Coordinates of N, CA and C in Angstrom, one line a residue:
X1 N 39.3 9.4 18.5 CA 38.1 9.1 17.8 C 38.2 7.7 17.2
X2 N 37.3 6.6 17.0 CA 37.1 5.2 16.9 C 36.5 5.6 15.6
X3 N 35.2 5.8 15.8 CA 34.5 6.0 14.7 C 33.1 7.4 14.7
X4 N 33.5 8.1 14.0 CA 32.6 9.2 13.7 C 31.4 9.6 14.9
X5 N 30.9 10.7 15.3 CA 29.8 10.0 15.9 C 28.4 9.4 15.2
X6 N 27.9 10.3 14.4 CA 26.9 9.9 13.5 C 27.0 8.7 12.9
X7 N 27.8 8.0 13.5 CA 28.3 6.6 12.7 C 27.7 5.5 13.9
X8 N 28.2 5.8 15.0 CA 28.2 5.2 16.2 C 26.7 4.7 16.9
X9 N 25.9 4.9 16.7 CA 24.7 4.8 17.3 C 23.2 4.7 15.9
X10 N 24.1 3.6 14.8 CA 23.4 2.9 13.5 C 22.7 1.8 14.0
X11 N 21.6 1.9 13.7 CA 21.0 0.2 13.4 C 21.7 -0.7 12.9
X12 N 23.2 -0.9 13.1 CA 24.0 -2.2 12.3 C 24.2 -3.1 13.3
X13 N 24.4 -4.0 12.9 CA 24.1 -5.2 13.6 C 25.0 -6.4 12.7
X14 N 25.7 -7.2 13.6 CA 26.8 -8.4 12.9 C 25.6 -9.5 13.1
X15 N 25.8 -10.2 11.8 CA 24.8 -11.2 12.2 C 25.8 -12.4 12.3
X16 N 25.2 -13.3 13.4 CA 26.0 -14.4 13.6 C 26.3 -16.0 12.8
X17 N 24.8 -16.0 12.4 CA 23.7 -17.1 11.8 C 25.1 -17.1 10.3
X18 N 25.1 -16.1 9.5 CA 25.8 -16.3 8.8 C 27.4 -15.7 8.3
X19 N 28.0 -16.3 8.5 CA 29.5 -15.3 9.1 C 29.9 -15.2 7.7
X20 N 29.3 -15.0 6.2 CA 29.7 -14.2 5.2 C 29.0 -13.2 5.1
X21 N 27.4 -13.1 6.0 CA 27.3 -12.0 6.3 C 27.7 -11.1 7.1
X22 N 28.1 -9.6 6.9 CA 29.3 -8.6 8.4 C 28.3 -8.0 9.3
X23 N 27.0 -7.1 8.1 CA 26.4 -6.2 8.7 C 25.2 -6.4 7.8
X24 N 24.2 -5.7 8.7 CA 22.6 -5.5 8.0 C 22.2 -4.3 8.6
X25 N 21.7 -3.2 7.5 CA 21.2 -1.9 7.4 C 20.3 -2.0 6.6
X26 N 19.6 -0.6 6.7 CA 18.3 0.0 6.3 C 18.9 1.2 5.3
X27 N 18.7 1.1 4.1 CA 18.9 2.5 3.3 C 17.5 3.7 3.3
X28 N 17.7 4.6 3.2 CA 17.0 5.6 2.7 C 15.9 5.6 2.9
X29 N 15.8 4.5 1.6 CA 14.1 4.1 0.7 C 13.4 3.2 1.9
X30 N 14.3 2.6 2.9 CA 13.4 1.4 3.5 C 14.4 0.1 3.5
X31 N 14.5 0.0 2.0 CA 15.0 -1.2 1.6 C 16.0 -2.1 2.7
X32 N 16.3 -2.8 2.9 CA 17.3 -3.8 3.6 C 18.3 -4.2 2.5
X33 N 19.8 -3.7 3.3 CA 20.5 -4.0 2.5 C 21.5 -4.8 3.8
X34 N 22.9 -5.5 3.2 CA 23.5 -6.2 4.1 C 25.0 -5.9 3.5
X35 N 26.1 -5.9 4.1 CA 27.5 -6.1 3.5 C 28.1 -7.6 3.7
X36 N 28.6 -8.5 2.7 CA 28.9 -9.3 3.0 C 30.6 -9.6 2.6
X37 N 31.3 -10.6 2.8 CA 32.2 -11.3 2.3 C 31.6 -11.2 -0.2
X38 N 32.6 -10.9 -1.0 CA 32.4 -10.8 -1.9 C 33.0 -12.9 -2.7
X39 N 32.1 -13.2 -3.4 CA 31.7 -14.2 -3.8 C 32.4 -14.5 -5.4
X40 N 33.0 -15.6 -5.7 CA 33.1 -15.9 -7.0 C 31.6 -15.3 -7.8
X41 N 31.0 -15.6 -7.4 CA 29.5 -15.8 -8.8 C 29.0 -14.0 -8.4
X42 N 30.0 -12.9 -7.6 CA 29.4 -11.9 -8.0 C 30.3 -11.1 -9.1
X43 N 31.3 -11.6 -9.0 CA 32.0 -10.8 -10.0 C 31.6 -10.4 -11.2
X44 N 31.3 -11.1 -12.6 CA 30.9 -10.3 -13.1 C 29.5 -8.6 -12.7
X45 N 29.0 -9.0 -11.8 CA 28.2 -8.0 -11.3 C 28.9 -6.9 -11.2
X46 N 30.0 -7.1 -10.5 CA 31.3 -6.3 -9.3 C 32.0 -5.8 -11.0
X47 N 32.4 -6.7 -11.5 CA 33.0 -5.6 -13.2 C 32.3 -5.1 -13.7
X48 N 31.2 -5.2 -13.9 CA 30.3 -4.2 -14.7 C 30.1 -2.8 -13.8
X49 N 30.4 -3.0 -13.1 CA 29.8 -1.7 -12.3 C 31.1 -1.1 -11.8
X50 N 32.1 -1.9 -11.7 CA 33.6 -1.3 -12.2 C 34.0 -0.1 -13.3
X51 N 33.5 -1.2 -14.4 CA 33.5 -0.4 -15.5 C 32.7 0.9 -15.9
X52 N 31.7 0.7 -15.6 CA 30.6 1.9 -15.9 C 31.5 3.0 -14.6
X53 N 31.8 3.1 -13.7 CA 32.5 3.8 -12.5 C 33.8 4.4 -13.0
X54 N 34.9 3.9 -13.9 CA 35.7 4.2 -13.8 C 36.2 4.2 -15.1
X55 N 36.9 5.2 -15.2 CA 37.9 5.2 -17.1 C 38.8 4.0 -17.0
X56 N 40.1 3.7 -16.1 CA 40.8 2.7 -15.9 C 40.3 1.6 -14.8
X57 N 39.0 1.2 -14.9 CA 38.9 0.0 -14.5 C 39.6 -1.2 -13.7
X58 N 39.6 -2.0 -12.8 CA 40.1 -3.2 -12.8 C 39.5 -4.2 -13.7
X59 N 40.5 -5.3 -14.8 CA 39.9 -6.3 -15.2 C 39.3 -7.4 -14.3
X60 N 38.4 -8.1 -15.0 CA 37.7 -9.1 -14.2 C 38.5 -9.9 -13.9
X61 N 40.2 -9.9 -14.2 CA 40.7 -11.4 -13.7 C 41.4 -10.5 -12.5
X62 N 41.6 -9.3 -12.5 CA 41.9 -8.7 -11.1 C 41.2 -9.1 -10.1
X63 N 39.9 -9.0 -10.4 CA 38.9 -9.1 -9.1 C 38.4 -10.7 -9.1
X64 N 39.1 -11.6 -9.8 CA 38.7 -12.9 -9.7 C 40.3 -13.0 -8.8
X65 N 41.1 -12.6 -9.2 CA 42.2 -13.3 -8.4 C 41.9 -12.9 -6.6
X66 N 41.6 -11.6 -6.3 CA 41.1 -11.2 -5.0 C 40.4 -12.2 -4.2
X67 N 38.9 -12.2 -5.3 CA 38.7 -13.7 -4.5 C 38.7 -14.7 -4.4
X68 N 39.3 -15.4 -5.2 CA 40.1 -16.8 -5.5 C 41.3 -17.1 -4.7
X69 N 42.5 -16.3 -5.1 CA 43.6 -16.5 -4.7 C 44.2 -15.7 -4.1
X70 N 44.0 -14.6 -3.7 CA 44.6 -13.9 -3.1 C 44.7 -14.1 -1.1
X71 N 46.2 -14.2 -1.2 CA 45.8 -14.3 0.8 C 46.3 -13.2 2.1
X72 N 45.9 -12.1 0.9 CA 45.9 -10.8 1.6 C 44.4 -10.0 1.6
X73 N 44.0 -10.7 0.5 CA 42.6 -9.7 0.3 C 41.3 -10.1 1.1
X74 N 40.1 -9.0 1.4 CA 39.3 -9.5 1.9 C 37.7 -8.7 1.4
X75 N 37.8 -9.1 0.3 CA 36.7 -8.8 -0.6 C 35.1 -8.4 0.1
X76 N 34.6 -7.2 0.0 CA 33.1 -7.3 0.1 C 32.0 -6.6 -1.0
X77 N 31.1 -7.2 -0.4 CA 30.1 -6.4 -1.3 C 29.1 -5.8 -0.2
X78 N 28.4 -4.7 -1.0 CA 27.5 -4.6 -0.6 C 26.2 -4.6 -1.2
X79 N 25.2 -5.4 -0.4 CA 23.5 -5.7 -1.9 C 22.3 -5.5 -1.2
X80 N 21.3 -5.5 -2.0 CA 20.1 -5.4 -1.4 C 19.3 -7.3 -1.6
X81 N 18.3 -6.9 -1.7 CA 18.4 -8.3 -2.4 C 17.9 -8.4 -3.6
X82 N 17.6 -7.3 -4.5 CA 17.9 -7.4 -5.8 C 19.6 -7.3 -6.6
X83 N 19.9 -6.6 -6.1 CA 21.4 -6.3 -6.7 C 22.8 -6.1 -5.9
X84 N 23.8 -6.4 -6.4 CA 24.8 -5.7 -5.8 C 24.9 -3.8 -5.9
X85 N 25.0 -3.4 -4.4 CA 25.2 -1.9 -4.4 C 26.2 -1.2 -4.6
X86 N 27.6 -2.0 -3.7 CA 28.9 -1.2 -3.7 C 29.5 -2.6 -3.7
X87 N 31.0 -2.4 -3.1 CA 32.0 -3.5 -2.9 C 33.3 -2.4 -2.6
X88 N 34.3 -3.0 -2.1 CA 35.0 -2.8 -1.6 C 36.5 -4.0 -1.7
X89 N 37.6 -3.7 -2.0 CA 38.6 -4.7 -1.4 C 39.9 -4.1 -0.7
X90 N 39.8 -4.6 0.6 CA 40.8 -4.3 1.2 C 42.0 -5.5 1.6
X91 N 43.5 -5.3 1.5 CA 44.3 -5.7 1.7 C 44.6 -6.1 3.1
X92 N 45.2 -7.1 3.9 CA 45.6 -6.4 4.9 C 46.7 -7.6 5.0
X93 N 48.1 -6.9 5.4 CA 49.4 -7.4 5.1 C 50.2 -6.8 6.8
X94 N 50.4 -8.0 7.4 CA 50.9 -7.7 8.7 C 50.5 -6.9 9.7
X95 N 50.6 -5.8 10.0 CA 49.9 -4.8 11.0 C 49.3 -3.9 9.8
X96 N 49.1 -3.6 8.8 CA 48.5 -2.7 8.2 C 47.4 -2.8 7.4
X97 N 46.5 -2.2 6.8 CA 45.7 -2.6 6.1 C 45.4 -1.4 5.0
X98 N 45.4 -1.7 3.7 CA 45.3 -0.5 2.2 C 44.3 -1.2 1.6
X99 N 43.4 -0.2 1.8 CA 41.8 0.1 0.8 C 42.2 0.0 -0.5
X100 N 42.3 -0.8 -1.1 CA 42.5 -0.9 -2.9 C 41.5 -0.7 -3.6
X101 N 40.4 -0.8 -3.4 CA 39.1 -0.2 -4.2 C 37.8 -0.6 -3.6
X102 N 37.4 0.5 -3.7 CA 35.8 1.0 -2.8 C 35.0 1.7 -4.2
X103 N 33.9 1.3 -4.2 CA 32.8 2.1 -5.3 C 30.9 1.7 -4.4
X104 N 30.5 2.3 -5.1 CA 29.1 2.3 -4.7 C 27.9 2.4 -6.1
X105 N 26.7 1.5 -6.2 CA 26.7 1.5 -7.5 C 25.9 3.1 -7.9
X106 N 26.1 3.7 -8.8 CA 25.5 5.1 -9.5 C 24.2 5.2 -8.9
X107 N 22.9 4.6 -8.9 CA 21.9 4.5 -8.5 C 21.9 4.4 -7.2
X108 N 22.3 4.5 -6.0 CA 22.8 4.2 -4.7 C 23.5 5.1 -3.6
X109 N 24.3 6.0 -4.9 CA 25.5 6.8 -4.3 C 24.8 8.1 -3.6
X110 N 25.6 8.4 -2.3 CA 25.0 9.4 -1.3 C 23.6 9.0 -0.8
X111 N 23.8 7.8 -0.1 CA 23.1 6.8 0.7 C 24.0 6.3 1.7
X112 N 24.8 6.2 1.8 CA 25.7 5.2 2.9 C 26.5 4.2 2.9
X113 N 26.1 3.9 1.0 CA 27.2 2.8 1.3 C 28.5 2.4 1.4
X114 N 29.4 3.6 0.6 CA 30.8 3.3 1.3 C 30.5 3.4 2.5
X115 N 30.0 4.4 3.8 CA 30.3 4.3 4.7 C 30.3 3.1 5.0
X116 N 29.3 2.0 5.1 CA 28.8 0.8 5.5 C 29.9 0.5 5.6
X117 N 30.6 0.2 4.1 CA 31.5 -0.6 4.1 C 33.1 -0.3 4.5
X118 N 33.3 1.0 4.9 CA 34.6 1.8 5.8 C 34.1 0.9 6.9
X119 N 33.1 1.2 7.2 CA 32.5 0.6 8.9 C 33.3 -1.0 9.1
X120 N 32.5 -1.9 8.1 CA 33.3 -3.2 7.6 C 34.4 -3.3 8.3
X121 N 34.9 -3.0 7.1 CA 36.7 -2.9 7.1 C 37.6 -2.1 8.1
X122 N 37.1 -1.4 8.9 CA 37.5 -1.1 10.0 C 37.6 -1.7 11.1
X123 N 36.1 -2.0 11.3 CA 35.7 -3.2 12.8 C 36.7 -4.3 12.1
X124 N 36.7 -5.3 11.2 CA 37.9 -6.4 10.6 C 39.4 -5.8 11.0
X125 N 39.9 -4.9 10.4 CA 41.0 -4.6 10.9 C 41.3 -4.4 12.4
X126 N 40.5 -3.9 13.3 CA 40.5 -3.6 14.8 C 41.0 -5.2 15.4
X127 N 39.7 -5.9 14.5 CA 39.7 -7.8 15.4 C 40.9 -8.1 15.1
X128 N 42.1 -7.8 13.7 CA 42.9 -8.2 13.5 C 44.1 -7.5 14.2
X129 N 43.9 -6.5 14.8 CA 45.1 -5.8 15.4 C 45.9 -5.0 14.4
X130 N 45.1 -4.6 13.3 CA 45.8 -3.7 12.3 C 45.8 -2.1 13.0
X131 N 47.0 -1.6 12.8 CA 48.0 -0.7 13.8 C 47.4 1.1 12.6
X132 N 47.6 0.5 11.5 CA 47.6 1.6 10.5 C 46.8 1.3 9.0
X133 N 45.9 2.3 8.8 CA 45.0 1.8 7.4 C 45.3 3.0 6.5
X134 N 46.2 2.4 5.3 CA 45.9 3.3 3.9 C 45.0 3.1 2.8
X135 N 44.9 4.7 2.3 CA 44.3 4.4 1.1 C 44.8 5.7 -0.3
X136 N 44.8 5.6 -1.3 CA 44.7 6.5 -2.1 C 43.7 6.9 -2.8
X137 N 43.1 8.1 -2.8 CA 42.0 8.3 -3.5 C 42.3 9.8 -4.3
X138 N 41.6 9.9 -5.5 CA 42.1 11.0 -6.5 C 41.5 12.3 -6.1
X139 N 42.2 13.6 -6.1 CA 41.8 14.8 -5.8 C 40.6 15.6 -6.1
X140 N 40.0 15.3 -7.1 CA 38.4 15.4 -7.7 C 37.5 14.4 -7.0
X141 N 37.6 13.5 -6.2 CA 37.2 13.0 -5.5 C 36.6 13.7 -4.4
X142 N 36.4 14.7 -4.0 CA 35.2 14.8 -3.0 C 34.3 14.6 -2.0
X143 N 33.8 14.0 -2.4 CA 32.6 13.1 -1.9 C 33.2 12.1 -0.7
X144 N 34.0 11.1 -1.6 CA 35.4 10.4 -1.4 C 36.3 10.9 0.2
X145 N 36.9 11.9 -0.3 CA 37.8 12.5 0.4 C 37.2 12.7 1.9
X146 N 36.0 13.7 1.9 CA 35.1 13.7 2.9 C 35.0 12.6 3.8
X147 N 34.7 11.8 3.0 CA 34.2 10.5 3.7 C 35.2 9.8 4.7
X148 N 36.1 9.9 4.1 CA 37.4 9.3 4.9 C 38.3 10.5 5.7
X149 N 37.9 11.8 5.5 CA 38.0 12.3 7.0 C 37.0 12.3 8.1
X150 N 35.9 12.1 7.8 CA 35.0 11.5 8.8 C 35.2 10.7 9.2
X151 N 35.8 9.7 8.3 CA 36.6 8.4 9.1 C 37.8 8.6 10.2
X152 N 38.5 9.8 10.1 CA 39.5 10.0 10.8 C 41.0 9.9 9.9
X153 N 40.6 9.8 9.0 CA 41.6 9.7 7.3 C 42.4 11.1 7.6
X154 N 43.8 11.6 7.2 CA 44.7 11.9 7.3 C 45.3 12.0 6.1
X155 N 45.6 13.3 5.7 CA 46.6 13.4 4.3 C 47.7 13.3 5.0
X156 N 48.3 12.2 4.1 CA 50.0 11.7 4.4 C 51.0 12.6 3.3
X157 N 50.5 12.4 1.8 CA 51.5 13.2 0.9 C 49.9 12.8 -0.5
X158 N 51.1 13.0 -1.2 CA 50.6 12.7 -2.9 C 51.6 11.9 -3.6
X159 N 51.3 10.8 -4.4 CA 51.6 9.5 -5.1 C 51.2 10.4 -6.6
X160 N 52.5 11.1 -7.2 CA 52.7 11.4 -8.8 C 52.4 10.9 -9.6
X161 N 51.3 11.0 -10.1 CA 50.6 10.2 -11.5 C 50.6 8.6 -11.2
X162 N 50.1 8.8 -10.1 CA 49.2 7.4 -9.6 C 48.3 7.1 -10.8
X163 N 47.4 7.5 -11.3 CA 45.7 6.8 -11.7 C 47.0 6.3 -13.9
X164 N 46.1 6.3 -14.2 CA 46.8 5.7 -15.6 C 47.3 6.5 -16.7
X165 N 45.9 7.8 -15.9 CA 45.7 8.9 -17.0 C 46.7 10.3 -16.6
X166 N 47.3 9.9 -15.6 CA 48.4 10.5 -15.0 C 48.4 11.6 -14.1
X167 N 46.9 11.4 -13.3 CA 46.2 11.9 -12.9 C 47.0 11.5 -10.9
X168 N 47.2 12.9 -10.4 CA 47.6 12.6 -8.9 C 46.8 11.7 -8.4
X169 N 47.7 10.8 -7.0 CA 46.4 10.7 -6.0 C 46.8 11.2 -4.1
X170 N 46.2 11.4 -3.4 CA 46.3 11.7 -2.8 C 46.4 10.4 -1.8
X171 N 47.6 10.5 -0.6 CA 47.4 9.4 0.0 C 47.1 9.6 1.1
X172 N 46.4 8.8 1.6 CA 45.2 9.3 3.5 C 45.5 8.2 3.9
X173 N 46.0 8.4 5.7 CA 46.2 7.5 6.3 C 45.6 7.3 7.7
X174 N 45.2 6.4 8.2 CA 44.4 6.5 9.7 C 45.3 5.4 10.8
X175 N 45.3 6.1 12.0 CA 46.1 4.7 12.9 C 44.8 4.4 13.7
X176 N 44.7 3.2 14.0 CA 44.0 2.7 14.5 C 44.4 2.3 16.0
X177 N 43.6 1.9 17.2 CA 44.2 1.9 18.4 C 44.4 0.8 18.7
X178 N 45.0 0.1 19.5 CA 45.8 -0.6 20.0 C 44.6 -1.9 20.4
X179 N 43.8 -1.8 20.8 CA 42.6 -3.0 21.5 C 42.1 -3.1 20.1
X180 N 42.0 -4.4 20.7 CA 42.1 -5.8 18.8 C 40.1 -5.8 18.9
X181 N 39.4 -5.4 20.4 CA 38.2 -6.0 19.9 C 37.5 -5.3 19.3
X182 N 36.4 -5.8 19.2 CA 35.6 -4.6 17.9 C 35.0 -3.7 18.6
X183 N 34.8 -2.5 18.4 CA 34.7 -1.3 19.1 C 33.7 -0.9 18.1
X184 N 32.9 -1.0 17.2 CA 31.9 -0.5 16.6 C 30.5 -1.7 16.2
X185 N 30.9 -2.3 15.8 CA 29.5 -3.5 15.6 C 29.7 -4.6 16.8
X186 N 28.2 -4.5 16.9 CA 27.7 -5.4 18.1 C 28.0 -7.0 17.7
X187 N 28.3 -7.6 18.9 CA 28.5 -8.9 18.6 C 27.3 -9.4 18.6

């Protein structure tokens, strides 16, 4: 399995015109939304909606260094064209690639946009030849968890008072196949 079926046969589409754009979808309501490459000038957006999401947060100079200086990370968002909806940052360090944080904004959520952006980060890792994709996500998570076995996500073990509050996480892993081209979004 590459990618889900109900995943496979989306109105997504890579646009070419602008290559910080990945993908352009249709939510729910109608609306047009897009996933892109994540931007200096969205950050503060991307922390506020950090914060409101989570008890232990990343600070804003975490997610400034991502996309500033970081030359593992590969930052996205996801927006409509009023707001940012989700975002995502994933690592990817030699043959592998670790989901380090994925959210969707409150108003949004159970609509599609993590998937979107699993979709993303998956097709990018495939072009890159990434062999194996982790992630940790916390056991009350649900929603979450689901999602990334529809992705083809795999419990590996559990990471002992991973979160701050000392709270488990669960580690899920997916191997990816061997052909580097993209196997889900149209060129």
């Amino acid at each position: 399995m590459i990618f889900p079926y109900e995943y496979r046969n989306m109105a997504i589409v890579r646009l070419k015109k602008d290559l910080d754009v990945c993908i352009q979808f249709q939510l729910r309501s109608g609306e047009k939304a897009w996933v892109r490459r994540m931007r200096e000038s969205d950050l503060e957006e991307v922390h506020e909606m950090e914060c409101i999401l989570f008890d232990d947060p990343w600070s804003f100079d975490n997610f400034r260094y991502e996309v500033v200086r970081s030359a593992v990370s590969w930052p996205l968002i996801a927006e409509t064209e009023y707001e940012i909806i989700g975002y995502a940052v994933p690592w990817f360090v030699t043959d592998e690639m670790h989901l380090a944080n994925i959210a969707s904004s409150p108003l949004y959520q159970r609509q599609g946009i993590a998937a979107k952006l699993v979709i993303v980060m998956l097709d990018e890792a495939m072009r890159r030849s990434i062999r194996i994709v982790y992630l940790e996500v916390r056991p009350t998570n649900k929603a979450a968890i689901s999602l990334y076995k529809t992705f083809g996500f795999e419990t590996l073990g559990i990471r002992r008072r991973y979160y701050r509050n000392g709270e488990n996480a669960i580690l899920m892993q997916r191997f990816l196949p061997e052909q580097s081209s993209n196997l889900f979004l149209a060129d």
